[in-house]
Amino acid sequence: RPGAADQCGTQTAMKWIFVLLLGVGLSAGFDREAAKDKLTDYRVLNQNLHLDKLEEDFEHLEEEYNKIDEPVSNETLRHLLFRIRRLEDDCPKRHVSCGGDHPICIHEIKVCDGIEDCKNGRDEHEKVCDDSIVSPGSTFIGLVHWTACKVRPDHEVIISITDSKHEDFFKPRAWLRATISRDDSHLHEDDSVFTSYNAKGYFSFGARLLVLAPVNDTDAGIPIAISCRFNYGNNDHGNCKVRMAASLQVCASFKVDRREM
Ligand SMILES: [Ca+2]
């Protein structure tokens, strides 16, 4: 009886399916409990780790706060205020704010060009157009930290302005000649060894940016240029970068301070 054989086969298959489902069900039940425990353990561990991390962060913050609690110098405050003011200016690239209650932005090349573009005359103010940063004899010193291009040990650099010219046809910039000296005493333990080269460039009053490039090749072996932005709110301190002349990739950075002669 083929029909009876089929029925018997179907019954056997159904039994197996039932056993299989029971097994899966039991196994699923067991796994769910284990997973639940594991999940609880994980949550507790995670909470503990989270608390540890919070505690660690809090201790770190406390340390930072204690550092801040020390008296802040007027110089640092002036620098911070200058930076905040520049951030608040919200002017487009290569523009500067006229300041005041209703500040407008003017292009950098309109600063110190002899024509009042700001309503309050700030762009032609004698303080803004003061050229003491780049007057001949001005000397700045800094510690150069190389990070790319040609990585070398940190070394001292001295930038001395030797000549400064204002051309009537383009007053917003002063055209400069300078000497850049590098102290390689780290290579010669016994005494200081200076390497100097001549450079030329300009100072932009609007951007408060000094740009210098060596007149001839230097021993850096790559064409470089130095730019310093005097963004500390005074004429005595600036942030400088050494860049590849062609690609403008930053090779090194340093802060300069005026050296009183
Ligand atoms: Ca102007």
CSV table of C-alpha atoms and ligand atoms in Angstrom, one decimal:
chain,number,residue,atom,x,y,z
A,1,ARG,CA,0.0,0.0,0.0
A,2,PRO,CA,1.9,3.0,-1.3
A,3,GLY,CA,-0.5,5.5,0.4
A,4,ALA,CA,0.1,3.8,3.9
A,5,ALA,CA,3.9,4.0,3.3
A,6,ASP,CA,3.7,7.7,2.4
A,7,GLN,CA,1.6,8.4,5.5
A,8,CYS,CA,4.1,6.5,7.7
A,9,GLY,CA,7.0,8.5,6.2
A,10,THR,CA,5.2,11.8,6.8
A,11,GLN,CA,4.5,10.9,10.4
A,12,THR,CA,8.2,10.0,11.0
A,13,ALA,CA,9.3,13.3,9.4
A,14,MET,CA,6.9,15.3,11.5
A,15,LYS,CA,8.2,13.5,14.7
A,16,TRP,CA,11.8,14.6,13.7
A,17,ILE,CA,10.7,18.1,13.1
A,18,PHE,CA,8.9,18.2,16.5
A,19,VAL,CA,12.1,16.8,18.3
A,20,LEU,CA,14.2,19.4,16.4
A,21,LEU,CA,11.9,22.3,17.3
A,22,LEU,CA,11.9,21.1,21.0
A,23,GLY,CA,15.7,21.0,20.9
A,24,VAL,CA,15.9,24.4,19.3
A,25,GLY,CA,13.3,25.8,21.8
A,26,LEU,CA,15.1,24.4,24.8
A,27,SER,CA,18.4,25.5,23.5
A,28,ALA,CA,17.0,29.0,22.8
A,29,GLY,CA,15.6,29.2,26.3
A,30,PHE,CA,18.9,28.2,27.9
A,31,ASP,CA,20.9,30.7,25.7
A,32,ARG,CA,18.5,33.5,26.5
A,33,GLU,CA,19.1,33.0,30.2
A,34,ALA,CA,22.8,32.8,29.8
A,35,ALA,CA,22.9,35.8,27.5
A,36,LYS,CA,20.7,37.7,30.0
A,37,ASP,CA,23.3,37.0,32.7
A,38,LYS,CA,26.1,37.9,30.5
A,39,LEU,CA,24.4,41.1,29.4
A,40,THR,CA,23.9,42.0,33.1
A,41,ASP,CA,27.5,41.3,33.9
A,42,TYR,CA,28.6,43.3,30.9
A,43,ARG,CA,26.4,46.3,31.9
A,44,VAL,CA,27.7,46.2,35.5
A,45,LEU,CA,31.3,46.0,34.2
A,46,ASN,CA,30.6,48.8,31.7
A,47,GLN,CA,29.1,51.0,34.4
A,48,ASN,CA,32.1,50.4,36.6
A,49,LEU,CA,34.5,51.2,33.7
A,50,HIS,CA,32.4,54.2,32.9
A,51,LEU,CA,32.6,55.4,36.6
A,52,ASP,CA,36.3,54.8,36.6
A,53,LYS,CA,36.7,56.8,33.4
A,54,LEU,CA,34.5,59.6,34.8
A,55,GLU,CA,36.6,59.6,38.0
A,56,GLU,CA,39.8,59.7,35.9
A,57,ASP,CA,38.4,62.6,33.7
A,58,PHE,CA,37.4,64.5,36.8
A,59,GLU,CA,40.8,64.1,38.4
A,60,HIS,CA,42.4,65.3,35.1
A,61,LEU,CA,40.0,68.3,35.0
A,62,GLU,CA,40.8,69.1,38.7
A,63,GLU,CA,44.5,69.1,37.8
A,64,GLU,CA,43.9,71.4,34.9
A,65,TYR,CA,41.8,73.7,37.0
A,66,ASN,CA,44.5,73.9,39.6
A,67,LYS,CA,47.0,74.9,36.9
A,68,ILE,CA,44.6,77.6,35.7
A,69,ASP,CA,44.1,78.8,39.3
A,70,GLU,CA,47.6,80.2,39.2
A,71,PRO,CA,47.8,83.9,38.5
A,72,VAL,CA,47.4,84.5,34.7
A,73,SER,CA,49.9,87.1,33.3
A,74,ASN,CA,48.6,90.2,31.6
A,75,GLU,CA,50.5,89.1,28.5
A,76,THR,CA,48.5,85.8,28.4
A,77,LEU,CA,45.3,87.7,29.0
A,78,ARG,CA,46.0,90.2,26.2
A,79,HIS,CA,46.8,87.4,23.8
A,80,LEU,CA,43.6,85.5,24.6
A,81,LEU,CA,41.5,88.6,24.3
A,82,PHE,CA,43.2,89.4,20.9
A,83,ARG,CA,42.5,85.9,19.7
A,84,ILE,CA,38.9,85.9,20.9
A,85,ARG,CA,38.3,89.3,19.2
A,86,ARG,CA,39.7,87.9,16.0
A,87,LEU,CA,37.4,84.8,16.2
A,88,GLU,CA,34.4,87.1,17.0
A,89,ASP,CA,35.2,89.3,14.0
A,90,ASP,CA,33.8,86.6,11.7
A,91,CYS,CA,35.2,88.2,8.6
A,92,PRO,CA,35.8,86.4,5.3
A,93,LYS,CA,39.3,85.2,4.4
A,94,ARG,CA,41.8,88.0,3.9
A,95,HIS,CA,39.5,90.5,5.5
A,96,VAL,CA,39.8,92.3,8.8
A,97,SER,CA,37.2,93.9,11.1
A,98,CYS,CA,36.9,97.6,11.7
A,99,GLY,CA,35.8,96.8,15.3
A,100,GLY,CA,33.4,99.1,17.2
A,101,ASP,CA,29.7,98.5,17.8
A,102,HIS,CA,28.7,97.8,14.2
A,103,PRO,CA,31.9,96.2,12.8
A,104,ILE,CA,32.3,95.9,9.0
A,105,CYS,CA,34.9,93.9,7.3
A,106,ILE,CA,37.4,95.3,4.8
A,107,HIS,CA,40.0,93.6,2.7
A,108,GLU,CA,43.5,93.4,4.2
A,109,ILE,CA,45.0,95.5,1.4
A,110,LYS,CA,42.8,98.5,2.4
A,111,VAL,CA,44.6,98.6,5.8
A,112,CYS,CA,47.3,101.3,6.0
A,113,ASP,CA,46.7,102.3,2.3
A,114,GLY,CA,46.3,106.0,3.2
A,115,ILE,CA,42.5,106.1,2.7
A,116,GLU,CA,40.0,105.7,5.6
A,117,ASP,CA,37.8,102.7,4.8
A,118,CYS,CA,36.5,102.1,8.3
A,119,LYS,CA,34.0,104.6,9.6
A,120,ASN,CA,36.0,104.8,12.8
A,121,GLY,CA,39.3,105.2,10.9
A,122,ARG,CA,40.7,102.1,12.5
A,123,ASP,CA,42.3,100.9,9.3
A,124,GLU,CA,44.5,103.9,9.2
A,125,HIS,CA,45.1,104.3,12.9
A,126,GLU,CA,48.8,105.0,13.8
A,127,LYS,CA,48.8,101.9,16.1
A,128,VAL,CA,47.6,99.6,13.3
A,129,CYS,CA,50.1,101.1,10.9
A,130,ASP,CA,53.0,101.2,13.3
A,131,ASP,CA,56.0,99.7,11.6
A,132,SER,CA,58.1,98.9,14.7
A,133,ILE,CA,57.8,95.2,14.0
A,134,VAL,CA,59.8,95.6,10.8
A,135,SER,CA,61.9,98.7,11.4
A,136,PRO,CA,65.6,98.1,10.6
A,137,GLY,CA,67.3,96.6,13.7
A,138,SER,CA,64.2,94.7,14.8
A,139,THR,CA,65.3,91.3,16.0
A,140,PHE,CA,63.3,88.2,16.9
A,141,ILE,CA,64.4,85.0,18.4
A,142,GLY,CA,62.7,81.6,18.5
A,143,LEU,CA,63.2,77.8,18.8
A,144,VAL,CA,62.3,76.0,15.6
A,145,HIS,CA,60.6,72.7,15.8
A,146,TRP,CA,60.8,70.7,12.5
A,147,THR,CA,57.9,68.2,11.9
A,148,ALA,CA,58.2,67.6,8.1
A,149,CYS,CA,60.1,68.2,4.9
A,150,LYS,CA,63.5,67.7,6.3
A,151,VAL,CA,63.2,66.8,10.0
A,152,ARG,CA,66.2,68.0,12.0
A,153,PRO,CA,66.7,68.6,15.7
A,154,ASP,CA,65.2,71.7,17.2
A,155,HIS,CA,67.4,74.8,16.8
A,156,GLU,CA,67.4,78.4,17.7
A,157,VAL,CA,66.7,81.0,14.9
A,158,ILE,CA,67.3,84.8,14.9
A,159,ILE,CA,65.5,87.0,12.4
A,160,SER,CA,67.0,90.5,12.0
A,161,ILE,CA,65.4,93.1,9.8
A,162,THR,CA,68.1,95.0,7.9
A,163,ASP,CA,66.1,97.2,5.6
A,164,SER,CA,62.4,98.3,5.3
A,165,LYS,CA,60.8,100.3,2.5
A,166,HIS,CA,57.4,101.7,2.0
A,167,GLU,CA,56.5,102.2,-1.7
A,168,ASP,CA,53.8,104.8,-2.5
A,169,PHE,CA,52.2,102.5,-5.1
A,170,PHE,CA,51.5,99.8,-2.5
A,171,LYS,CA,51.4,101.2,1.0
A,172,PRO,CA,49.6,98.2,2.8
A,173,ARG,CA,52.9,96.3,2.7
A,174,ALA,CA,56.4,97.2,3.8
A,175,TRP,CA,59.2,95.6,1.7
A,176,LEU,CA,62.0,94.1,3.7
A,177,ARG,CA,65.5,92.7,3.7
A,178,ALA,CA,66.5,90.5,6.6
A,179,THR,CA,69.2,88.2,7.9
A,180,ILE,CA,68.2,84.8,9.2
A,181,SER,CA,70.7,83.1,11.5
A,182,ARG,CA,70.5,79.5,12.8
A,183,ASP,CA,72.3,78.4,15.9
A,184,ASP,CA,73.6,74.8,15.4
A,185,SER,CA,75.2,74.5,18.7
A,186,HIS,CA,73.4,71.2,19.2
A,187,LEU,CA,75.6,69.7,16.5
A,188,HIS,CA,78.8,71.1,18.0
A,189,GLU,CA,78.7,70.5,21.7
A,190,ASP,CA,81.7,72.7,22.5
A,191,ASP,CA,80.6,76.1,21.1
A,192,SER,CA,77.8,77.8,19.2
A,193,VAL,CA,77.9,77.7,15.4
A,194,PHE,CA,75.9,80.2,13.5
A,195,THR,CA,74.8,79.8,9.9
A,196,SER,CA,73.3,83.0,8.4
A,197,TYR,CA,71.6,83.8,5.1
A,198,ASN,CA,70.0,86.8,3.5
A,199,ALA,CA,66.3,87.0,2.9
A,200,LYS,CA,63.8,89.3,1.4
A,201,GLY,CA,60.0,89.7,1.7
A,202,TYR,CA,57.3,91.9,3.1
A,203,PHE,CA,55.1,92.7,6.1
A,204,SER,CA,51.4,93.0,5.5
A,205,PHE,CA,49.9,95.5,8.0
A,206,GLY,CA,46.3,94.2,7.6
A,207,ALA,CA,47.2,90.5,8.1
A,208,ARG,CA,50.0,91.4,10.6
A,209,LEU,CA,52.0,88.9,8.6
A,210,LEU,CA,55.8,88.9,8.0
A,211,VAL,CA,56.9,86.8,5.0
A,212,LEU,CA,60.6,86.1,4.2
A,213,ALA,CA,62.3,83.9,1.6
A,214,PRO,CA,66.0,83.3,1.4
A,215,VAL,CA,67.7,85.2,-1.5
A,216,ASN,CA,69.9,82.2,-2.3
A,217,ASP,CA,69.8,78.5,-1.6
A,218,THR,CA,70.1,77.5,2.0
A,219,ASP,CA,71.7,74.5,3.5
A,220,ALA,CA,68.2,73.2,4.2
A,221,GLY,CA,68.5,71.8,0.7
A,222,ILE,CA,64.9,72.7,-0.2
A,223,PRO,CA,63.5,76.1,-1.1
A,224,ILE,CA,61.8,77.4,2.0
A,225,ALA,CA,60.0,80.5,3.2
A,226,ILE,CA,59.3,81.8,6.7
A,227,SER,CA,56.0,83.4,7.7
A,228,CYS,CA,55.3,85.0,11.1
A,229,ARG,CA,51.8,86.2,12.2
A,230,PHE,CA,52.0,88.8,15.0
A,231,ASN,CA,48.7,87.6,16.5
A,232,TYR,CA,49.5,88.3,20.2
A,233,GLY,CA,48.0,91.8,20.1
A,234,ASN,CA,51.5,93.5,20.3
A,235,ASN,CA,54.6,94.0,18.2
A,236,ASP,CA,56.9,91.8,20.2
A,237,HIS,CA,55.6,88.2,19.8
A,238,GLY,CA,54.6,86.2,16.8
A,239,ASN,CA,53.8,82.7,15.6
A,240,CYS,CA,56.0,81.5,12.7
A,241,LYS,CA,56.0,78.6,10.3
A,242,VAL,CA,58.7,77.4,7.9
A,243,ARG,CA,57.1,76.2,4.7
A,244,MET,CA,58.2,74.6,1.4
A,245,ALA,CA,58.3,77.6,-1.0
A,246,ALA,CA,56.4,75.8,-3.8
A,247,SER,CA,53.8,73.7,-2.1
A,248,LEU,CA,53.5,75.8,1.1
A,249,GLN,CA,53.6,72.6,3.1
A,250,VAL,CA,54.4,73.3,6.8
A,251,CYS,CA,57.8,72.0,7.7
A,252,ALA,CA,58.4,73.6,11.1
A,253,SER,CA,56.7,75.9,13.5
A,254,PHE,CA,58.0,78.2,16.3
A,255,LYS,CA,57.1,81.3,18.4
A,256,VAL,CA,59.3,84.4,18.2
A,257,ASP,CA,60.0,87.0,20.8
A,258,ARG,CA,61.6,90.3,20.3
A,259,ARG,CA,65.2,90.4,21.4
A,260,GLU,CA,66.1,93.7,22.9
A,261,MET,CA,69.5,94.8,21.6
B,1,CA,CA,42.4,102.2,4.2
